[in-house]
mmCIF file of C-alpha atoms (C1' of nucleotides) in Angstrom:
data_model
loop_
_atom_site.group_PDB
_atom_site.id
_atom_site.type_symbol
_atom_site.label_atom_id
_atom_site.label_comp_id
_atom_site.label_asym_id
_atom_site.label_seq_id
_atom_site.Cartn_x
_atom_site.Cartn_y
_atom_site.Cartn_z
ATOM 1 C CA MET A 1 6.096 -14.856 -32.301
ATOM 2 C CA ASN A 2 9.112 -14.597 -30.139
ATOM 3 C CA LYS A 3 8.250 -15.616 -26.631
ATOM 4 C CA ALA A 4 11.225 -14.109 -24.874
ATOM 5 C CA ASP A 5 10.178 -10.661 -25.980
ATOM 6 C CA GLN A 6 6.451 -11.003 -26.044
ATOM 7 C CA SER A 7 5.524 -13.074 -23.051
ATOM 8 C CA PRO A 8 2.201 -11.570 -22.057
ATOM 9 C CA THR A 9 2.674 -12.576 -18.455
ATOM 10 C CA GLY A 10 6.294 -11.806 -17.738
ATOM 11 C CA LEU A 11 6.715 -9.285 -14.989
ATOM 12 C CA GLU A 12 9.627 -7.750 -16.798
ATOM 13 C CA HIS A 13 7.411 -6.102 -19.388
ATOM 14 C CA MET A 14 4.656 -4.785 -17.159
ATOM 15 C CA LEU A 15 4.543 -1.137 -16.335
ATOM 16 C CA CYS A 16 2.284 -1.812 -13.379
ATOM 17 C CA TYR A 17 5.013 -3.873 -11.771
ATOM 18 C CA ASP A 18 7.684 -1.222 -12.274
ATOM 19 C CA LEU A 19 5.433 1.384 -10.742
ATOM 20 C CA TYR A 20 4.562 -0.910 -7.855
ATOM 21 C CA ALA A 21 8.180 -1.817 -7.196
ATOM 22 C CA ALA A 22 9.487 1.726 -7.577
ATOM 23 C CA ASN A 23 6.916 3.046 -5.144
ATOM 24 C CA HIS A 24 7.824 0.433 -2.549
ATOM 25 C CA ALA A 25 11.526 1.043 -3.092
ATOM 26 C CA PHE A 26 10.940 4.722 -2.533
ATOM 27 C CA GLY A 27 9.036 3.976 0.638
ATOM 28 C CA ARG A 28 12.014 1.998 1.868
ATOM 29 C CA ILE A 29 14.220 5.030 1.284
ATOM 30 C CA TYR A 30 11.953 7.302 3.254
ATOM 31 C CA LYS A 31 11.457 4.968 6.180
ATOM 32 C CA PRO A 32 14.847 5.482 7.864
ATOM 33 C CA LEU A 33 14.634 9.211 7.174
ATOM 34 C CA LEU A 34 11.217 9.476 8.806
ATOM 35 C CA ALA A 35 11.797 7.085 11.692
ATOM 36 C CA PRO A 36 13.576 9.735 13.816
ATOM 37 C CA LEU A 37 10.505 11.933 13.385
ATOM 38 C CA GLY A 38 8.210 9.113 14.431
ATOM 39 C CA LEU A 39 6.256 9.388 11.168
ATOM 40 C CA THR A 40 5.211 6.776 8.646
ATOM 41 C CA TYR A 41 5.387 7.571 4.946
ATOM 42 C CA PRO A 42 1.656 8.294 4.579
ATOM 43 C CA GLN A 43 1.696 10.333 7.788
ATOM 44 C CA TYR A 44 4.564 12.349 6.341
ATOM 45 C CA LEU A 45 2.519 13.077 3.225
ATOM 46 C CA ALA A 46 -0.366 14.240 5.407
ATOM 47 C CA MET A 47 1.975 16.495 7.384
ATOM 48 C CA LEU A 48 3.377 17.909 4.130
ATOM 49 C CA THR A 49 -0.158 18.768 3.112
ATOM 50 C CA LEU A 50 -0.837 20.514 6.396
ATOM 51 C CA TRP A 51 2.497 22.347 6.455
ATOM 52 C CA ALA A 52 1.542 23.765 3.083
ATOM 53 C CA ALA A 53 -1.966 24.914 3.954
ATOM 54 C CA ALA A 54 -3.259 24.166 7.452
ATOM 55 C CA PRO A 55 -5.941 24.265 8.619
ATOM 56 C CA LEU A 56 -7.690 21.914 6.223
ATOM 57 C CA SER A 57 -10.805 19.781 6.440
ATOM 58 C CA VAL A 58 -10.489 16.010 6.285
ATOM 59 C CA GLY A 59 -12.017 16.122 2.832
ATOM 60 C CA GLU A 60 -9.509 18.710 1.605
ATOM 61 C CA ILE A 61 -6.591 16.618 2.775
ATOM 62 C CA GLY A 62 -8.152 13.606 1.135
ATOM 63 C CA ARG A 63 -8.601 15.405 -2.138
ATOM 64 C CA ARG A 64 -4.915 16.310 -2.207
ATOM 65 C CA LEU A 65 -3.684 12.840 -1.280
ATOM 66 C CA GLY A 66 -6.269 10.778 -3.115
ATOM 67 C CA LEU A 67 -7.521 9.264 0.131
ATOM 68 C CA ASP A 68 -10.927 9.037 1.776
ATOM 69 C CA SER A 69 -12.061 9.487 5.354
ATOM 70 C CA ASN A 70 -11.933 5.741 5.954
ATOM 71 C CA THR A 71 -8.146 5.984 5.652
ATOM 72 C CA LEU A 72 -7.637 9.503 6.961
ATOM 73 C CA THR A 73 -9.761 9.501 10.093
ATOM 74 C CA PRO A 74 -7.710 6.849 11.889
ATOM 75 C CA MET A 75 -4.446 8.316 10.634
ATOM 76 C CA LEU A 76 -5.337 11.838 11.756
ATOM 77 C CA LYS A 77 -6.387 10.504 15.133
ATOM 78 C CA ARG A 78 -2.952 8.935 15.457
ATOM 79 C CA LEU A 79 -1.287 12.232 14.544
ATOM 80 C CA GLU A 80 -3.509 13.913 17.097
ATOM 81 C CA GLY A 81 -2.449 11.336 19.673
ATOM 82 C CA MET A 82 1.173 12.249 18.934
ATOM 83 C CA GLY A 83 0.301 15.863 19.608
ATOM 84 C CA LEU A 84 1.076 17.017 16.074
ATOM 85 C CA VAL A 85 -2.396 18.071 14.943
ATOM 86 C CA GLN A 86 -5.704 19.093 16.434
ATOM 87 C CA ARG A 87 -9.114 18.011 15.124
ATOM 88 C CA ARG A 88 -12.306 19.922 15.781
ATOM 89 C CA ARG A 89 -15.729 20.307 14.192
ATOM 90 C CA ASP A 90 -16.034 23.316 11.926
ATOM 91 C CA GLY A 91 -18.348 25.898 13.504
ATOM 92 C CA ALA A 92 -19.700 27.110 10.167
ATOM 93 C CA ASP A 93 -20.485 23.597 8.926
ATOM 94 C CA GLU A 94 -20.770 21.015 11.646
ATOM 95 C CA ARG A 95 -20.357 18.177 9.163
ATOM 96 C CA ARG A 96 -16.733 19.115 8.561
ATOM 97 C CA VAL A 97 -13.781 18.386 10.803
ATOM 98 C CA SER A 98 -11.061 20.993 10.640
ATOM 99 C CA VAL A 99 -7.515 19.716 11.097
ATOM 100 C CA ASP A 100 -4.870 22.180 12.223
ATOM 101 C CA LEU A 101 -1.230 21.914 13.254
ATOM 102 C CA THR A 102 -0.250 22.190 16.892
ATOM 103 C CA GLU A 103 2.867 23.991 18.019
ATOM 104 C CA ALA A 104 4.733 20.679 17.939
ATOM 105 C CA GLY A 105 3.366 19.885 14.498
ATOM 106 C CA ARG A 106 4.547 23.202 13.143
ATOM 107 C CA ALA A 107 7.955 22.689 14.753
ATOM 108 C CA GLN A 108 8.364 19.365 12.966
ATOM 109 C CA GLU A 109 8.479 21.090 9.601
ATOM 110 C CA ALA A 110 11.995 22.349 10.297
ATOM 111 C CA GLN A 111 13.094 18.968 11.569
ATOM 112 C CA ALA A 112 11.876 17.355 8.355
ATOM 113 C CA ALA A 113 13.375 19.952 6.046
ATOM 114 C CA HIS A 114 16.341 17.777 5.114
ATOM 115 C CA VAL A 115 14.237 14.751 4.138
ATOM 116 C CA PRO A 116 13.438 15.534 0.482
ATOM 117 C CA GLY A 117 17.083 16.280 -0.307
ATOM 118 C CA CYS A 118 18.279 13.120 1.383
ATOM 119 C CA ALA A 119 15.706 11.060 -0.482
ATOM 120 C CA ALA A 120 16.645 12.600 -3.814
ATOM 121 C CA ALA A 121 20.302 11.882 -3.122
ATOM 122 C CA ALA A 122 19.503 8.279 -2.195
ATOM 123 C CA THR A 123 17.923 7.664 -5.592
ATOM 124 C CA GLY A 124 21.296 8.151 -7.232
ATOM 125 C CA LEU A 125 19.630 9.946 -10.135
ATOM 126 C CA SER A 126 20.510 13.383 -11.413
ATOM 127 C CA MET A 127 18.202 16.332 -10.900
ATOM 128 C CA ALA A 128 17.354 16.272 -14.609
ATOM 129 C CA GLU A 129 16.430 12.600 -14.472
ATOM 130 C CA LEU A 130 14.289 13.102 -11.380
ATOM 131 C CA LEU A 131 12.502 15.978 -13.041
ATOM 132 C CA ALA A 132 11.870 13.986 -16.197
ATOM 133 C CA LEU A 133 10.469 11.103 -14.184
ATOM 134 C CA GLN A 134 8.231 13.412 -12.230
ATOM 135 C CA LEU A 135 6.860 14.905 -15.429
ATOM 136 C CA GLN A 136 6.056 11.468 -16.812
ATOM 137 C CA LEU A 137 4.324 10.438 -13.622
ATOM 138 C CA ARG A 138 2.285 13.586 -13.572
ATOM 139 C CA LYS A 139 1.311 13.020 -17.169
ATOM 140 C CA LEU A 140 0.216 9.498 -16.301
ATOM 141 C CA ARG A 141 -1.790 10.670 -13.358
ATOM 142 C CA GLY A 142 -3.358 13.417 -15.409
ATOM 143 C CA ALA A 143 -4.360 10.908 -18.061
ATOM 144 C CA LEU A 144 -6.061 8.615 -15.551
ATOM 145 C CA LYS A 145 -9.433 10.116 -15.056
ATOM 146 C CA PRO A 146 -9.524 12.235 -11.948
ATOM 147 C CA ASP A 147 -12.736 10.461 -10.990
ATOM 148 C CA MET B 1 -2.409 33.275 -5.716
ATOM 149 C CA ASN B 2 1.111 32.129 -6.220
ATOM 150 C CA LYS B 3 1.688 28.617 -7.388
ATOM 151 C CA ALA B 4 3.589 27.912 -4.198
ATOM 152 C CA ASP B 5 6.729 27.370 -6.223
ATOM 153 C CA GLN B 6 8.759 28.490 -3.275
ATOM 154 C CA SER B 7 7.189 26.295 -0.655
ATOM 155 C CA PRO B 8 9.732 23.681 0.437
ATOM 156 C CA THR B 9 6.964 21.473 1.713
ATOM 157 C CA GLY B 10 4.441 21.716 -1.088
ATOM 158 C CA LEU B 11 3.258 18.377 -2.335
ATOM 159 C CA GLU B 12 3.389 19.586 -5.880
ATOM 160 C CA HIS B 13 7.161 19.366 -6.075
ATOM 161 C CA MET B 14 7.754 16.098 -4.367
ATOM 162 C CA LEU B 15 8.598 13.111 -6.482
ATOM 163 C CA CYS B 16 7.584 10.779 -3.677
ATOM 164 C CA TYR B 17 4.055 12.091 -3.862
ATOM 165 C CA ASP B 18 3.809 11.710 -7.633
ATOM 166 C CA LEU B 19 5.028 8.155 -7.384
ATOM 167 C CA TYR B 20 2.646 7.412 -4.526
ATOM 168 C CA ALA B 21 -0.319 8.930 -6.334
ATOM 169 C CA ALA B 22 0.491 7.368 -9.697
ATOM 170 C CA ASN B 23 0.801 3.937 -8.165
ATOM 171 C CA HIS B 24 -2.571 4.241 -6.464
ATOM 172 C CA ALA B 25 -4.148 5.614 -9.596
ATOM 173 C CA PHE B 26 -2.820 2.633 -11.484
ATOM 174 C CA GLY B 27 -4.206 0.308 -8.873
ATOM 175 C CA ARG B 28 -7.613 1.887 -9.368
ATOM 176 C CA ILE B 29 -7.358 1.134 -13.080
ATOM 177 C CA TYR B 30 -6.549 -2.499 -12.473
ATOM 178 C CA LYS B 31 -9.196 -3.098 -9.853
ATOM 179 C CA PRO B 32 -12.225 -3.301 -12.176
ATOM 180 C CA LEU B 33 -10.203 -5.340 -14.657
ATOM 181 C CA LEU B 34 -9.212 -7.863 -11.998
ATOM 182 C CA ALA B 35 -12.490 -8.007 -10.109
ATOM 183 C CA PRO B 36 -14.068 -10.461 -12.601
ATOM 184 C CA LEU B 37 -11.104 -12.755 -11.993
ATOM 185 C CA GLY B 38 -11.521 -12.484 -8.230
ATOM 186 C CA LEU B 39 -7.952 -11.238 -7.845
ATOM 187 C CA THR B 40 -6.518 -8.266 -5.997
ATOM 188 C CA TYR B 41 -3.723 -6.262 -7.557
ATOM 189 C CA PRO B 42 -0.944 -7.881 -5.472
ATOM 190 C CA GLN B 43 -2.472 -11.316 -6.068
ATOM 191 C CA TYR B 44 -2.407 -10.586 -9.802
ATOM 192 C CA LEU B 45 1.295 -9.745 -9.592
ATOM 193 C CA ALA B 46 1.916 -13.031 -7.779
ATOM 194 C CA MET B 47 -0.029 -14.934 -10.439
ATOM 195 C CA LEU B 48 1.952 -13.163 -13.183
ATOM 196 C CA THR B 49 5.110 -14.366 -11.486
ATOM 197 C CA LEU B 50 3.853 -17.923 -11.363
ATOM 198 C CA TRP B 51 2.497 -17.912 -14.913
ATOM 199 C CA ALA B 52 6.000 -16.953 -16.012
ATOM 200 C CA ALA B 53 7.936 -19.568 -14.064
ATOM 201 C CA ALA B 54 5.945 -21.904 -11.809
ATOM 202 C CA PRO B 55 6.766 -23.739 -9.684
ATOM 203 C CA LEU B 56 8.623 -21.285 -7.476
ATOM 204 C CA SER B 57 9.523 -21.223 -3.798
ATOM 205 C CA VAL B 58 8.025 -18.557 -1.563
ATOM 206 C CA GLY B 59 11.427 -16.918 -1.406
ATOM 207 C CA GLU B 60 11.758 -16.843 -5.204
ATOM 208 C CA ILE B 61 8.404 -15.161 -5.585
ATOM 209 C CA GLY B 62 9.362 -12.705 -2.866
ATOM 210 C CA ARG B 63 12.628 -11.857 -4.574
ATOM 211 C CA ARG B 64 10.791 -11.028 -7.775
ATOM 212 C CA LEU B 65 8.106 -8.943 -6.121
ATOM 213 C CA GLY B 66 10.166 -7.344 -3.372
ATOM 214 C CA LEU B 67 8.047 -8.985 -0.695
ATOM 215 C CA ASP B 68 8.831 -11.201 2.273
ATOM 216 C CA SER B 69 7.144 -14.297 3.665
ATOM 217 C CA ASN B 70 5.213 -12.223 6.204
ATOM 218 C CA THR B 71 3.272 -10.772 3.278
ATOM 219 C CA LEU B 72 3.388 -13.716 0.895
ATOM 220 C CA THR B 73 2.436 -16.604 3.176
ATOM 221 C CA PRO B 74 -1.078 -15.303 3.904
ATOM 222 C CA MET B 75 -1.568 -14.198 0.292
ATOM 223 C CA LEU B 76 -0.490 -17.556 -1.108
ATOM 224 C CA LYS B 77 -2.766 -19.320 1.357
ATOM 225 C CA ARG B 78 -5.645 -17.248 0.039
ATOM 226 C CA LEU B 79 -4.735 -18.136 -3.560
ATOM 227 C CA GLU B 80 -4.568 -21.765 -2.454
ATOM 228 C CA GLY B 81 -7.995 -21.381 -0.848
ATOM 229 C CA MET B 82 -9.301 -20.146 -4.207
ATOM 230 C CA GLY B 83 -7.892 -23.258 -5.816
ATOM 231 C CA LEU B 84 -5.429 -21.373 -8.018
ATOM 232 C CA VAL B 85 -2.153 -22.607 -6.527
ATOM 233 C CA GLN B 86 -0.848 -25.501 -4.497
ATOM 234 C CA ARG B 87 1.738 -25.204 -1.682
ATOM 235 C CA ARG B 88 3.880 -28.086 -0.524
ATOM 236 C CA ARG B 89 7.192 -28.561 1.258
ATOM 237 C CA ASP B 90 10.132 -29.129 -1.046
ATOM 238 C CA GLY B 91 11.374 -32.695 -0.720
ATOM 239 C CA ALA B 92 14.998 -31.783 -1.357
ATOM 240 C CA ASP B 93 15.021 -28.985 1.212
ATOM 241 C CA GLU B 94 12.273 -29.203 3.776
ATOM 242 C CA ARG B 95 12.700 -25.554 4.728
ATOM 243 C CA ARG B 96 11.328 -24.439 1.384
ATOM 244 C CA VAL B 97 7.705 -24.338 0.303
ATOM 245 C CA SER B 98 7.172 -24.899 -3.389
ATOM 246 C CA VAL B 99 4.256 -23.049 -4.939
ATOM 247 C CA ASP B 100 2.796 -24.394 -8.160
ATOM 248 C CA LEU B 101 -0.205 -23.549 -10.314
ATOM 249 C CA THR B 102 -3.260 -25.756 -10.293
ATOM 250 C CA GLU B 103 -5.254 -26.508 -13.415
ATOM 251 C CA ALA B 104 -7.557 -23.612 -12.553
ATOM 252 C CA GLY B 105 -4.613 -21.325 -11.905
ATOM 253 C CA ARG B 106 -3.122 -22.149 -15.288
ATOM 254 C CA ALA B 107 -6.479 -21.590 -16.947
ATOM 255 C CA GLN B 108 -6.719 -18.098 -15.479
ATOM 256 C CA GLU B 109 -3.769 -16.952 -17.541
ATOM 257 C CA ALA B 110 -5.876 -16.922 -20.682
ATOM 258 C CA GLN B 111 -8.718 -15.152 -18.916
ATOM 259 C CA ALA B 112 -6.325 -12.423 -17.786
ATOM 260 C CA ALA B 113 -4.609 -12.021 -21.130
ATOM 261 C CA HIS B 114 -6.542 -8.897 -22.020
ATOM 262 C CA VAL B 115 -5.734 -7.069 -18.791
ATOM 263 C CA PRO B 116 -2.373 -5.455 -19.635
ATOM 264 C CA GLY B 117 -3.699 -4.066 -22.890
ATOM 265 C CA CYS B 118 -6.811 -2.674 -21.252
ATOM 266 C CA ALA B 119 -4.740 -1.064 -18.531
ATOM 267 C CA ALA B 120 -2.345 0.482 -21.036
ATOM 268 C CA ALA B 121 -5.277 1.851 -22.993
ATOM 269 C CA ALA B 122 -6.810 3.305 -19.824
ATOM 270 C CA THR B 123 -3.715 5.354 -19.133
ATOM 271 C CA GLY B 124 -4.348 7.389 -22.243
ATOM 272 C CA LEU B 125 -0.632 7.507 -22.970
ATOM 273 C CA SER B 126 1.055 6.453 -26.196
ATOM 274 C CA MET B 127 3.170 3.337 -26.360
ATOM 275 C CA ALA B 128 6.269 5.508 -26.612
ATOM 276 C CA GLU B 129 5.334 7.444 -23.511
ATOM 277 C CA LEU B 130 4.610 4.288 -21.564
ATOM 278 C CA LEU B 131 7.933 2.832 -22.609
ATOM 279 C CA ALA B 132 9.796 5.981 -21.614
ATOM 280 C CA LEU B 133 8.114 6.011 -18.229
ATOM 281 C CA GLN B 134 8.931 2.382 -17.693
ATOM 282 C CA LEU B 135 12.581 2.994 -18.490
ATOM 283 C CA GLN B 136 12.741 5.842 -15.984
ATOM 284 C CA LEU B 137 11.131 3.762 -13.286
ATOM 285 C CA ARG B 138 13.494 0.911 -13.912
ATOM 286 C CA LYS B 139 16.416 3.269 -13.722
ATOM 287 C CA LEU B 140 15.128 4.583 -10.417
ATOM 288 C CA ARG B 141 14.688 1.129 -9.027
ATOM 289 C CA GLY B 142 18.105 0.095 -10.252
ATOM 290 C CA ALA B 143 19.636 3.119 -8.556
ATOM 291 C CA LEU B 144 18.025 2.334 -5.222
ATOM 292 C CA LYS B 145 20.403 -0.163 -3.835
ATOM 293 C CA PRO B 146 19.011 -3.683 -3.660
ATOM 294 C CA ASP B 147 20.399 -3.822 -0.116
ATOM 295 C "C1'" DT C 1 30.673 -35.104 14.686
ATOM 296 C "C1'" DG C 2 28.280 -31.709 17.012
ATOM 297 C "C1'" DA C 3 27.322 -26.944 18.388
ATOM 298 C "C1'" DA C 4 26.782 -22.441 16.367
ATOM 299 C "C1'" DA C 5 25.554 -19.814 12.419
ATOM 300 C "C1'" DT C 6 22.665 -19.432 8.491
ATOM 301 C "C1'" DT C 7 18.543 -19.958 5.762
ATOM 302 C "C1'" DA C 8 13.387 -20.574 4.699
ATOM 303 C "C1'" DT C 9 9.029 -20.019 6.169
ATOM 304 C "C1'" DA C 10 5.516 -18.829 9.451
ATOM 305 C "C1'" DT C 11 3.400 -15.860 13.075
ATOM 306 C "C1'" DC C 12 2.160 -11.529 15.428
ATOM 307 C "C1'" DG C 13 1.137 -6.626 15.837
ATOM 308 C "C1'" DT C 14 0.471 -2.090 13.768
ATOM 309 C "C1'" DG C 15 -0.735 0.895 10.132
ATOM 310 C "C1'" DC C 16 -2.407 1.886 5.688
ATOM 311 C "C1'" DG C 17 -6.041 1.498 1.472
ATOM 312 C "C1'" DC C 18 -10.523 0.972 0.154
ATOM 313 C "C1'" DG C 19 -15.469 -0.894 -0.646
ATOM 314 C "C1'" DA C 20 -19.633 -0.710 1.857
ATOM 315 C "C1'" DT C 21 -22.501 1.119 5.278
ATOM 316 C "C1'" DT C 22 -23.980 4.496 8.957
ATOM 317 C "C1'" DT C 23 -24.936 8.911 11.123
ATOM 318 C "C1'" DA C 24 -25.533 13.587 11.160
ATOM 319 C "C1'" DA C 25 -25.647 18.237 9.061
ATOM 320 C "C1'" DT C 26 -26.816 20.992 5.149
ATOM 321 C "C1'" DC C 27 -29.023 22.011 0.809
ATOM 322 C "C1'" DG C 28 -32.738 22.092 -2.838
ATOM 323 C "C1'" DC C 29 -36.948 22.999 -4.023
ATOM 324 C "C1'" DA C 30 -41.905 22.552 -4.385
ATOM 325 C "C1'" DT D 1 -41.838 25.413 5.814
ATOM 326 C "C1'" DG D 2 -40.973 20.727 5.255
ATOM 327 C "C1'" DC D 3 -38.922 16.730 3.398
ATOM 328 C "C1'" DG D 4 -36.082 14.122 0.359
ATOM 329 C "C1'" DA D 5 -31.367 14.455 -1.684
ATOM 330 C "C1'" DT D 6 -26.728 15.491 -0.991
ATOM 331 C "C1'" DT D 7 -22.521 15.939 1.527
ATOM 332 C "C1'" DA D 8 -18.879 15.091 5.353
ATOM 333 C "C1'" DA D 9 -17.024 12.016 8.622
ATOM 334 C "C1'" DA D 10 -16.879 7.976 10.954
ATOM 335 C "C1'" DT D 11 -17.116 2.945 11.294
ATOM 336 C "C1'" DC D 12 -16.511 -1.898 9.861
ATOM 337 C "C1'" DG D 13 -14.212 -5.611 7.493
ATOM 338 C "C1'" DC D 14 -10.650 -7.507 4.663
ATOM 339 C "C1'" DG D 15 -6.261 -7.631 2.473
ATOM 340 C "C1'" DC D 16 -1.741 -6.007 1.871
ATOM 341 C "C1'" DA D 17 3.220 -4.194 3.812
ATOM 342 C "C1'" DC D 18 6.595 -4.778 7.057
ATOM 343 C "C1'" DG D 19 9.350 -4.856 11.600
ATOM 344 C "C1'" DA D 20 10.127 -8.177 15.048
ATOM 345 C "C1'" DT D 21 10.174 -12.663 16.548
ATOM 346 C "C1'" DA D 22 9.711 -17.839 16.371
ATOM 347 C "C1'" DT D 23 10.598 -22.411 14.593
ATOM 348 C "C1'" DA D 24 12.639 -25.773 12.054
ATOM 349 C "C1'" DA D 25 15.946 -27.478 8.480
ATOM 350 C "C1'" DT D 26 20.492 -27.049 6.592
ATOM 351 C "C1'" DT D 27 25.256 -25.637 6.439
ATOM 352 C "C1'" DT D 28 29.736 -24.540 8.444
ATOM 353 C "C1'" DC D 29 33.747 -25.638 10.720
ATOM 354 C "C1'" DA D 30 36.365 -26.243 14.960
#
DNA sequence: TGAAATTATATCGTGCGCGATTTAATCGCA
DNA sequence: TGCGATTAAATCGCGCACGATATAATTTCA
């Protein structure tokens, strides 16, 4: 067996490492784009979710992002502290907390409109390549049991 | 309802989200595989690096994983606490810390040998699909400037 | 040769990510 | 109707990430 090609422990042949590294590299691209907005990368994803369909319960947001309340509750409180969202118990079901955008939160959508394009440009890949990658990732995620 | 194809902020068309979600999904696959070894996912990546080329300085490991000493120093101390690695100042250059595998750390390589295969199987994708995805990810990472 | 610049690691603070547990509201069903 | 099961958030603890800063060793070069 040829070791150079088949090393079972070399990072260079592990998909998990490529995914890990690519995700971090992508985060590094977004950071400077989001800094002027005062948002972290995960906070940006939460705002994207709300811009698309606010108001949403904590659980709904979590379902879309793959996160649980142990991660979301503190993050949403921070967004509330920034004045971007408002949290309140749902009247119909007091167990739920409904999260809605404030005026300022809604206004941020326009200010963030340029971000996806800038990020795509920073990857240096063509639209076709980006699309192909996205399809593969979605296929992977679809294959991993949705719990 | 419409698929929200037009929404500029919908999560469903953002590559960053697919990458983010796929990475986490992958982490969830690895977790049960690594739990018997007592390793976290990032610790596993560090051990992979060392299995491939120990001893390495903290900086060398960081270069391969895209991490800095602020992340690695505590992690390596934990691995040292588990008895898997040994840290010591480099005699030739006292600024450096050389990280080497212990007997136990070396022994873990065999115990972890089945992990990559199990993870690949759990994705439900064919070898060809996994390879294609890996190529795309590597292309993406190569395109993002290494600073 | 010696002071300034550079390099390697460590430390600190903040914000995720997630397993485990807790509390409270709602539901199921005899 | 009542009571156990389920569900939704919140809380706690630990371990990454990472910007900013600190400290010490090494290199550079005037």
